Amino acid sequence: MHIDALFGEPGKNVIDWDLIESQFRHLMRVAISVREGVISSATLLKRLRSGSRKNATYVAFREVGRVIRTVQLLRYLTDAPLRRRVTAATSKVESFNRFSQWIGFGNQGVIADNDPVEQEKAMKFNALLTNAVIFHNALDNAEIVRQLLEEGWEIDPEDLARISPYLTEHINRFGEYSAHELGIQPEAYDPRLDVDFTPLREQDPAATSFTAAA
């Protein structure tokens, strides 16, 4: 078949089901230990890495991983709605990353500090600022929609589904520092919009079940 090349050469990259069966008790014991918090994932990985080629449990976990990847690949090839969801999610992640890079424009986005703690701080601060700006954009979009509804406009949920929160044209990255605004208390956040999004969910029932399963 034309997809045979995706699964490796004949006789190679074949899942060792016998090994998985022989190590099944160990695999379940490790999985339960992680779930119950008896051992952390980081500690487990360190132990499995030591002499990994000779560690039967490590090799068995690797075989299980191959099973999961193969099943997911087959689902992706046969399920068109799943491919659309994966593509949409990937596009959102890429858009977020581009927006985050645009926000962290200082020093061209390069973290010059070699201290891992300071590097982590810079990344987390950038993520915090990025999410704050996204939230601000979402509030502005919601307020505009409410104004249009009050003026009698009919809002199509499909149009709203295409509105991006990653807007940059109205943002001054250098900031405007107005001390008189420090004492102004913002109005309470209203998350509701008088728009029926049911038609969007009905267009792709699989997406709803996928979200619920996740």
Short mmCIF file of N, CA and C in Angstrom, two decimals, residues 13-166:
data_model
loop_
_atom_site.label_atom_id
_atom_site.label_comp_id
_atom_site.label_asym_id
_atom_site.label_seq_id
_atom_site.Cartn_x
_atom_site.Cartn_y
_atom_site.Cartn_z
N ASN A 13 11.10 -1.87 12.92
CA ASN A 13 10.15 -1.02 13.64
C ASN A 13 8.85 -1.74 13.93
N VAL A 14 8.95 -3.05 14.19
CA VAL A 14 7.77 -3.85 14.53
C VAL A 14 7.59 -3.85 16.04
N ILE A 15 6.37 -3.59 16.48
CA ILE A 15 6.10 -3.53 17.91
C ILE A 15 6.26 -4.90 18.55
N ASP A 16 6.97 -4.93 19.66
CA ASP A 16 7.24 -6.18 20.38
C ASP A 16 6.10 -6.42 21.38
N TRP A 17 5.04 -7.06 20.91
CA TRP A 17 3.89 -7.31 21.78
C TRP A 17 4.23 -8.29 22.89
N ASP A 18 5.10 -9.23 22.62
CA ASP A 18 5.48 -10.21 23.64
C ASP A 18 6.15 -9.53 24.82
N LEU A 19 6.99 -8.52 24.54
CA LEU A 19 7.66 -7.80 25.62
C LEU A 19 6.65 -7.02 26.44
N ILE A 20 5.71 -6.37 25.77
CA ILE A 20 4.67 -5.62 26.51
C ILE A 20 3.89 -6.56 27.41
N GLU A 21 3.54 -7.74 26.90
CA GLU A 21 2.78 -8.70 27.71
C GLU A 21 3.60 -9.17 28.91
N SER A 22 4.87 -9.44 28.70
CA SER A 22 5.71 -9.94 29.79
C SER A 22 5.96 -8.89 30.86
N GLN A 23 5.94 -7.60 30.47
CA GLN A 23 6.22 -6.52 31.41
C GLN A 23 4.95 -5.79 31.86
N PHE A 24 3.80 -6.36 31.53
CA PHE A 24 2.55 -5.65 31.78
C PHE A 24 2.36 -5.32 33.26
N ARG A 25 2.65 -6.27 34.14
CA ARG A 25 2.50 -6.01 35.58
C ARG A 25 3.39 -4.86 36.03
N HIS A 26 4.62 -4.84 35.55
CA HIS A 26 5.54 -3.75 35.91
C HIS A 26 5.04 -2.41 35.38
N LEU A 27 4.54 -2.42 34.16
CA LEU A 27 4.03 -1.19 33.57
C LEU A 27 2.86 -0.63 34.39
N MET A 28 1.94 -1.50 34.78
CA MET A 28 0.79 -1.07 35.57
C MET A 28 1.23 -0.59 36.95
N ARG A 29 2.22 -1.28 37.54
CA ARG A 29 2.71 -0.88 38.87
C ARG A 29 3.31 0.53 38.80
N VAL A 30 4.10 0.79 37.76
CA VAL A 30 4.70 2.11 37.61
C VAL A 30 3.63 3.17 37.35
N ALA A 31 2.66 2.85 36.49
CA ALA A 31 1.60 3.81 36.18
C ALA A 31 0.79 4.17 37.42
N ILE A 32 0.48 3.18 38.24
CA ILE A 32 -0.28 3.44 39.48
C ILE A 32 0.56 4.25 40.46
N SER A 33 1.85 3.97 40.53
CA SER A 33 2.74 4.73 41.43
C SER A 33 2.77 6.20 41.05
N VAL A 34 2.83 6.48 39.75
CA VAL A 34 2.84 7.87 39.29
C VAL A 34 1.50 8.53 39.59
N ARG A 35 0.41 7.81 39.31
CA ARG A 35 -0.92 8.38 39.54
C ARG A 35 -1.16 8.68 41.01
N GLU A 36 -0.69 7.79 41.90
CA GLU A 36 -0.90 7.97 43.34
C GLU A 36 0.13 8.90 43.96
N GLY A 37 1.09 9.37 43.18
CA GLY A 37 2.09 10.29 43.71
C GLY A 37 3.20 9.62 44.49
N VAL A 38 3.31 8.30 44.41
CA VAL A 38 4.37 7.60 45.12
C VAL A 38 5.73 7.95 44.52
N ILE A 39 5.76 8.15 43.22
CA ILE A 39 7.00 8.52 42.54
C ILE A 39 6.68 9.58 41.50
N SER A 40 7.57 10.56 41.36
CA SER A 40 7.33 11.63 40.40
C SER A 40 7.75 11.19 39.00
N SER A 41 7.20 11.85 38.00
CA SER A 41 7.54 11.53 36.62
C SER A 41 9.03 11.76 36.36
N ALA A 42 9.57 12.86 36.94
CA ALA A 42 10.99 13.17 36.72
C ALA A 42 11.89 12.08 37.29
N THR A 43 11.56 11.62 38.51
CA THR A 43 12.36 10.57 39.13
C THR A 43 12.27 9.27 38.33
N LEU A 44 11.07 8.98 37.86
CA LEU A 44 10.87 7.77 37.07
C LEU A 44 11.71 7.80 35.80
N LEU A 45 11.71 8.94 35.12
CA LEU A 45 12.49 9.05 33.89
C LEU A 45 13.98 8.88 34.15
N LYS A 46 14.46 9.43 35.27
CA LYS A 46 15.88 9.29 35.61
C LYS A 46 16.23 7.81 35.83
N ARG A 47 15.34 7.11 36.52
CA ARG A 47 15.62 5.70 36.79
C ARG A 47 15.58 4.87 35.51
N LEU A 48 14.63 5.18 34.65
CA LEU A 48 14.50 4.41 33.42
C LEU A 48 15.65 4.69 32.46
N ARG A 49 16.18 5.92 32.51
CA ARG A 49 17.27 6.27 31.59
C ARG A 49 18.54 5.50 31.93
N SER A 50 18.73 5.19 33.19
CA SER A 50 19.97 4.52 33.60
C SER A 50 19.99 3.11 33.01
N GLY A 51 20.93 2.89 32.08
CA GLY A 51 21.02 1.60 31.42
C GLY A 51 19.76 1.25 30.67
N SER A 52 19.20 2.26 29.97
CA SER A 52 17.89 2.09 29.36
C SER A 52 17.83 0.93 28.37
N ARG A 53 18.91 0.72 27.64
CA ARG A 53 18.89 -0.36 26.65
C ARG A 53 18.76 -1.73 27.31
N LYS A 54 19.19 -1.85 28.57
CA LYS A 54 19.11 -3.12 29.27
C LYS A 54 17.91 -3.18 30.20
N ASN A 55 17.21 -2.05 30.34
CA ASN A 55 16.06 -1.98 31.24
C ASN A 55 14.81 -2.43 30.49
N ALA A 56 14.31 -3.61 30.84
CA ALA A 56 13.16 -4.17 30.12
C ALA A 56 11.92 -3.30 30.27
N THR A 57 11.75 -2.69 31.44
CA THR A 57 10.58 -1.84 31.65
C THR A 57 10.63 -0.62 30.75
N TYR A 58 11.82 -0.03 30.64
CA TYR A 58 12.00 1.12 29.76
C TYR A 58 11.66 0.75 28.32
N VAL A 59 12.19 -0.37 27.86
CA VAL A 59 11.94 -0.81 26.48
C VAL A 59 10.46 -1.11 26.28
N ALA A 60 9.82 -1.68 27.28
CA ALA A 60 8.38 -1.98 27.17
C ALA A 60 7.58 -0.70 27.08
N PHE A 61 7.94 0.32 27.89
CA PHE A 61 7.26 1.61 27.79
C PHE A 61 7.45 2.22 26.41
N ARG A 62 8.64 2.05 25.84
CA ARG A 62 8.90 2.56 24.51
C ARG A 62 8.00 1.87 23.49
N GLU A 63 7.80 0.57 23.64
CA GLU A 63 6.92 -0.16 22.74
C GLU A 63 5.48 0.32 22.88
N VAL A 64 5.04 0.58 24.12
CA VAL A 64 3.69 1.11 24.34
C VAL A 64 3.54 2.47 23.67
N GLY A 65 4.58 3.28 23.77
CA GLY A 65 4.55 4.58 23.09
C GLY A 65 4.40 4.43 21.59
N ARG A 66 5.05 3.44 21.02
CA ARG A 66 4.92 3.19 19.58
C ARG A 66 3.49 2.77 19.22
N VAL A 67 2.88 1.99 20.11
CA VAL A 67 1.48 1.59 19.89
C VAL A 67 0.58 2.82 19.85
N ILE A 68 0.76 3.69 20.85
CA ILE A 68 -0.08 4.88 20.94
C ILE A 68 0.12 5.77 19.72
N ARG A 69 1.37 5.96 19.31
CA ARG A 69 1.63 6.80 18.14
C ARG A 69 1.02 6.20 16.88
N THR A 70 1.09 4.88 16.75
CA THR A 70 0.53 4.23 15.57
C THR A 70 -0.99 4.40 15.52
N VAL A 71 -1.63 4.22 16.68
CA VAL A 71 -3.09 4.37 16.75
C VAL A 71 -3.49 5.80 16.41
N GLN A 72 -2.75 6.77 16.97
CA GLN A 72 -3.07 8.17 16.69
C GLN A 72 -2.86 8.50 15.22
N LEU A 73 -1.81 7.94 14.63
CA LEU A 73 -1.55 8.17 13.21
C LEU A 73 -2.68 7.62 12.35
N LEU A 74 -3.15 6.42 12.69
CA LEU A 74 -4.26 5.82 11.94
C LEU A 74 -5.54 6.63 12.12
N ARG A 75 -5.78 7.12 13.32
CA ARG A 75 -6.95 7.98 13.55
C ARG A 75 -6.85 9.25 12.71
N TYR A 76 -5.66 9.83 12.70
CA TYR A 76 -5.47 11.07 11.94
C TYR A 76 -5.71 10.84 10.45
N LEU A 77 -5.28 9.71 9.93
CA LEU A 77 -5.43 9.43 8.50
C LEU A 77 -6.87 9.15 8.11
N THR A 78 -7.65 8.58 9.02
CA THR A 78 -9.00 8.15 8.67
C THR A 78 -10.10 9.11 9.14
N ASP A 79 -9.77 10.04 10.03
CA ASP A 79 -10.79 10.90 10.64
C ASP A 79 -10.59 12.34 10.16
N ALA A 80 -11.41 12.75 9.18
CA ALA A 80 -11.28 14.11 8.63
C ALA A 80 -11.57 15.19 9.68
N PRO A 81 -12.63 15.07 10.51
CA PRO A 81 -12.86 16.09 11.55
C PRO A 81 -11.68 16.22 12.50
N LEU A 82 -11.04 15.08 12.83
CA LEU A 82 -9.87 15.13 13.71
C LEU A 82 -8.74 15.92 13.05
N ARG A 83 -8.53 15.70 11.75
CA ARG A 83 -7.48 16.45 11.06
C ARG A 83 -7.77 17.94 11.07
N ARG A 84 -9.05 18.30 10.91
CA ARG A 84 -9.40 19.73 10.96
C ARG A 84 -9.13 20.31 12.34
N ARG A 85 -9.46 19.54 13.39
CA ARG A 85 -9.23 20.04 14.75
C ARG A 85 -7.74 20.18 15.04
N VAL A 86 -6.96 19.20 14.60
CA VAL A 86 -5.51 19.26 14.82
C VAL A 86 -4.92 20.46 14.08
N THR A 87 -5.35 20.66 12.84
CA THR A 87 -4.85 21.80 12.06
C THR A 87 -5.23 23.12 12.72
N ALA A 88 -6.48 23.22 13.18
CA ALA A 88 -6.92 24.45 13.83
C ALA A 88 -6.15 24.70 15.11
N ALA A 89 -5.95 23.64 15.92
CA ALA A 89 -5.21 23.80 17.17
C ALA A 89 -3.76 24.19 16.91
N THR A 90 -3.16 23.58 15.88
CA THR A 90 -1.77 23.91 15.53
C THR A 90 -1.66 25.37 15.09
N SER A 91 -2.63 25.83 14.32
CA SER A 91 -2.61 27.22 13.85
C SER A 91 -2.74 28.18 15.04
N LYS A 92 -3.57 27.81 16.02
CA LYS A 92 -3.74 28.66 17.20
C LYS A 92 -2.43 28.75 17.99
N VAL A 93 -1.77 27.61 18.15
CA VAL A 93 -0.50 27.60 18.89
C VAL A 93 0.54 28.46 18.18
N GLU A 94 0.62 28.31 16.85
CA GLU A 94 1.59 29.10 16.09
C GLU A 94 1.26 30.59 16.18
N SER A 95 -0.03 30.93 16.14
CA SER A 95 -0.43 32.33 16.25
C SER A 95 -0.06 32.88 17.62
N PHE A 96 -0.28 32.07 18.66
CA PHE A 96 0.07 32.50 20.01
C PHE A 96 1.57 32.74 20.12
N ASN A 97 2.36 31.82 19.58
CA ASN A 97 3.82 31.96 19.66
C ASN A 97 4.30 33.21 18.94
N ARG A 98 3.73 33.48 17.75
CA ARG A 98 4.11 34.70 17.03
C ARG A 98 3.73 35.94 17.83
N PHE A 99 2.54 35.92 18.43
CA PHE A 99 2.08 37.07 19.22
C PHE A 99 2.98 37.24 20.44
N SER A 100 3.34 36.13 21.09
CA SER A 100 4.21 36.20 22.26
C SER A 100 5.58 36.76 21.89
N GLN A 101 6.10 36.36 20.74
CA GLN A 101 7.37 36.91 20.28
C GLN A 101 7.26 38.40 19.99
N TRP A 102 6.12 38.80 19.44
CA TRP A 102 5.91 40.23 19.16
C TRP A 102 5.87 41.03 20.46
N ILE A 103 5.24 40.47 21.49
CA ILE A 103 5.18 41.15 22.79
C ILE A 103 6.57 41.24 23.41
N GLY A 104 7.34 40.16 23.33
CA GLY A 104 8.68 40.14 23.92
C GLY A 104 9.73 40.64 22.94
N PHE A 105 9.57 41.87 22.47
CA PHE A 105 10.45 42.39 21.42
C PHE A 105 11.77 42.92 21.98
N GLY A 106 11.86 43.11 23.31
CA GLY A 106 13.08 43.65 23.87
C GLY A 106 14.29 42.77 23.60
N ASN A 107 15.39 43.37 23.19
CA ASN A 107 16.62 42.63 22.86
C ASN A 107 16.36 41.59 21.78
N GLN A 108 15.38 41.91 20.91
CA GLN A 108 14.99 41.03 19.80
C GLN A 108 14.58 39.64 20.29
N GLY A 109 14.02 39.61 21.50
CA GLY A 109 13.53 38.36 22.05
C GLY A 109 14.60 37.44 22.58
N VAL A 110 15.86 37.88 22.58
CA VAL A 110 16.96 37.04 23.04
C VAL A 110 17.11 37.17 24.56
N ILE A 111 17.16 36.04 25.27
CA ILE A 111 17.39 36.05 26.71
C ILE A 111 18.90 35.97 26.93
N ALA A 112 19.48 37.08 27.36
CA ALA A 112 20.94 37.16 27.46
C ALA A 112 21.48 36.55 28.74
N ASP A 113 20.63 36.36 29.75
CA ASP A 113 21.10 35.85 31.04
C ASP A 113 21.29 34.34 30.96
N ASN A 114 22.42 33.86 31.51
CA ASN A 114 22.71 32.43 31.51
C ASN A 114 22.14 31.70 32.73
N ASP A 115 21.62 32.47 33.66
CA ASP A 115 21.06 31.87 34.87
C ASP A 115 19.71 31.22 34.54
N PRO A 116 19.56 29.91 34.74
CA PRO A 116 18.29 29.24 34.42
C PRO A 116 17.09 29.85 35.13
N VAL A 117 17.30 30.31 36.37
CA VAL A 117 16.20 30.91 37.13
C VAL A 117 15.74 32.20 36.45
N GLU A 118 16.70 33.03 36.05
CA GLU A 118 16.36 34.28 35.38
C GLU A 118 15.75 34.02 34.01
N GLN A 119 16.22 32.98 33.33
CA GLN A 119 15.63 32.62 32.04
C GLN A 119 14.17 32.21 32.21
N GLU A 120 13.91 31.42 33.25
CA GLU A 120 12.53 30.98 33.51
C GLU A 120 11.64 32.17 33.86
N LYS A 121 12.19 33.13 34.64
CA LYS A 121 11.43 34.33 34.97
C LYS A 121 11.06 35.10 33.71
N ALA A 122 12.03 35.28 32.83
CA ALA A 122 11.78 36.03 31.60
C ALA A 122 10.69 35.36 30.76
N MET A 123 10.73 34.05 30.67
CA MET A 123 9.73 33.33 29.88
C MET A 123 8.35 33.42 30.52
N LYS A 124 8.29 33.29 31.85
CA LYS A 124 7.00 33.35 32.52
C LYS A 124 6.42 34.76 32.50
N PHE A 125 7.28 35.77 32.66
CA PHE A 125 6.80 37.15 32.60
C PHE A 125 6.26 37.47 31.20
N ASN A 126 6.95 36.95 30.18
CA ASN A 126 6.49 37.16 28.81
C ASN A 126 5.13 36.48 28.58
N ALA A 127 4.98 35.26 29.11
CA ALA A 127 3.71 34.55 28.98
C ALA A 127 2.60 35.28 29.71
N LEU A 128 2.92 35.81 30.91
CA LEU A 128 1.93 36.55 31.69
C LEU A 128 1.48 37.81 30.95
N LEU A 129 2.45 38.56 30.42
CA LEU A 129 2.12 39.78 29.69
C LEU A 129 1.33 39.46 28.42
N THR A 130 1.73 38.40 27.73
CA THR A 130 1.02 38.00 26.51
C THR A 130 -0.44 37.68 26.81
N ASN A 131 -0.69 36.90 27.86
CA ASN A 131 -2.06 36.55 28.21
C ASN A 131 -2.86 37.76 28.68
N ALA A 132 -2.19 38.71 29.33
CA ALA A 132 -2.88 39.93 29.77
C ALA A 132 -3.35 40.74 28.56
N VAL A 133 -2.49 40.86 27.55
CA VAL A 133 -2.86 41.60 26.34
C VAL A 133 -3.96 40.87 25.58
N ILE A 134 -3.89 39.54 25.52
CA ILE A 134 -4.94 38.76 24.86
C ILE A 134 -6.28 38.98 25.57
N PHE A 135 -6.25 38.98 26.89
CA PHE A 135 -7.47 39.22 27.67
C PHE A 135 -8.01 40.61 27.39
N HIS A 136 -7.12 41.59 27.32
CA HIS A 136 -7.53 42.96 27.01
C HIS A 136 -8.20 43.03 25.63
N ASN A 137 -7.61 42.35 24.66
CA ASN A 137 -8.19 42.33 23.32
C ASN A 137 -9.56 41.67 23.32
N ALA A 138 -9.68 40.57 24.08
CA ALA A 138 -10.96 39.87 24.15
C ALA A 138 -12.04 40.77 24.77
N LEU A 139 -11.68 41.54 25.80
CA LEU A 139 -12.63 42.46 26.41
C LEU A 139 -13.06 43.53 25.41
N ASP A 140 -12.10 44.07 24.67
CA ASP A 140 -12.44 45.09 23.66
C ASP A 140 -13.35 44.52 22.58
N ASN A 141 -13.05 43.30 22.12
CA ASN A 141 -13.89 42.67 21.10
C ASN A 141 -15.31 42.45 21.62
N ALA A 142 -15.43 41.98 22.86
CA ALA A 142 -16.74 41.72 23.45
C ALA A 142 -17.53 43.02 23.59
N GLU A 143 -16.85 44.09 23.99
CA GLU A 143 -17.54 45.38 24.15
C GLU A 143 -18.05 45.89 22.81
N ILE A 144 -17.26 45.74 21.76
CA ILE A 144 -17.70 46.16 20.43
C ILE A 144 -18.90 45.35 19.96
N VAL A 145 -18.89 44.05 20.22
CA VAL A 145 -20.03 43.21 19.85
C VAL A 145 -21.28 43.66 20.59
N ARG A 146 -21.17 43.96 21.88
CA ARG A 146 -22.33 44.44 22.64
C ARG A 146 -22.87 45.74 22.06
N GLN A 147 -21.99 46.64 21.67
CA GLN A 147 -22.44 47.90 21.08
C GLN A 147 -23.18 47.67 19.77
N LEU A 148 -22.67 46.75 18.96
CA LEU A 148 -23.35 46.44 17.69
C LEU A 148 -24.72 45.83 17.94
N LEU A 149 -24.82 44.95 18.95
CA LEU A 149 -26.11 44.35 19.28
C LEU A 149 -27.10 45.41 19.74
N GLU A 150 -26.63 46.36 20.56
CA GLU A 150 -27.50 47.43 21.03
C GLU A 150 -27.99 48.31 19.88
N GLU A 151 -27.17 48.45 18.84
CA GLU A 151 -27.55 49.25 17.67
C GLU A 151 -28.45 48.50 16.70
N GLY A 152 -28.73 47.22 17.03
CA GLY A 152 -29.64 46.46 16.19
C GLY A 152 -28.99 45.59 15.15
N TRP A 153 -27.68 45.48 15.18
CA TRP A 153 -26.99 44.62 14.22
C TRP A 153 -27.20 43.15 14.60
N GLU A 154 -27.29 42.29 13.57
CA GLU A 154 -27.38 40.86 13.81
C GLU A 154 -25.98 40.26 13.71
N ILE A 155 -25.54 39.61 14.77
CA ILE A 155 -24.19 39.07 14.85
C ILE A 155 -24.21 37.60 14.48
N ASP A 156 -23.44 37.25 13.47
CA ASP A 156 -23.32 35.85 13.05
C ASP A 156 -22.22 35.19 13.88
N PRO A 157 -22.54 34.10 14.59
CA PRO A 157 -21.51 33.43 15.41
C PRO A 157 -20.32 32.96 14.58
N GLU A 158 -20.52 32.64 13.29
CA GLU A 158 -19.40 32.23 12.45
C GLU A 158 -18.42 33.38 12.25
N ASP A 159 -18.94 34.61 12.21
CA ASP A 159 -18.05 35.77 12.10
C ASP A 159 -17.23 35.93 13.37
N LEU A 160 -17.88 35.74 14.52
CA LEU A 160 -17.16 35.86 15.79
C LEU A 160 -16.10 34.78 15.92
N ALA A 161 -16.38 33.59 15.36
CA ALA A 161 -15.41 32.50 15.47
C ALA A 161 -14.13 32.80 14.72
N ARG A 162 -14.17 33.77 13.82
CA ARG A 162 -12.98 34.11 13.03
C ARG A 162 -12.25 35.34 13.56
N ILE A 163 -12.74 35.90 14.65
CA ILE A 163 -12.08 37.06 15.25
C ILE A 163 -10.90 36.58 16.07
N SER A 164 -9.74 37.14 15.85
CA SER A 164 -8.54 36.74 16.56
C SER A 164 -8.26 37.68 17.73
N PRO A 165 -7.83 37.13 18.87
CA PRO A 165 -7.43 37.99 19.99
C PRO A 165 -5.99 38.47 19.88
N TYR A 166 -5.31 38.05 18.80
CA TYR A 166 -3.89 38.41 18.64
C TYR A 166 -3.75 39.68 17.80
#
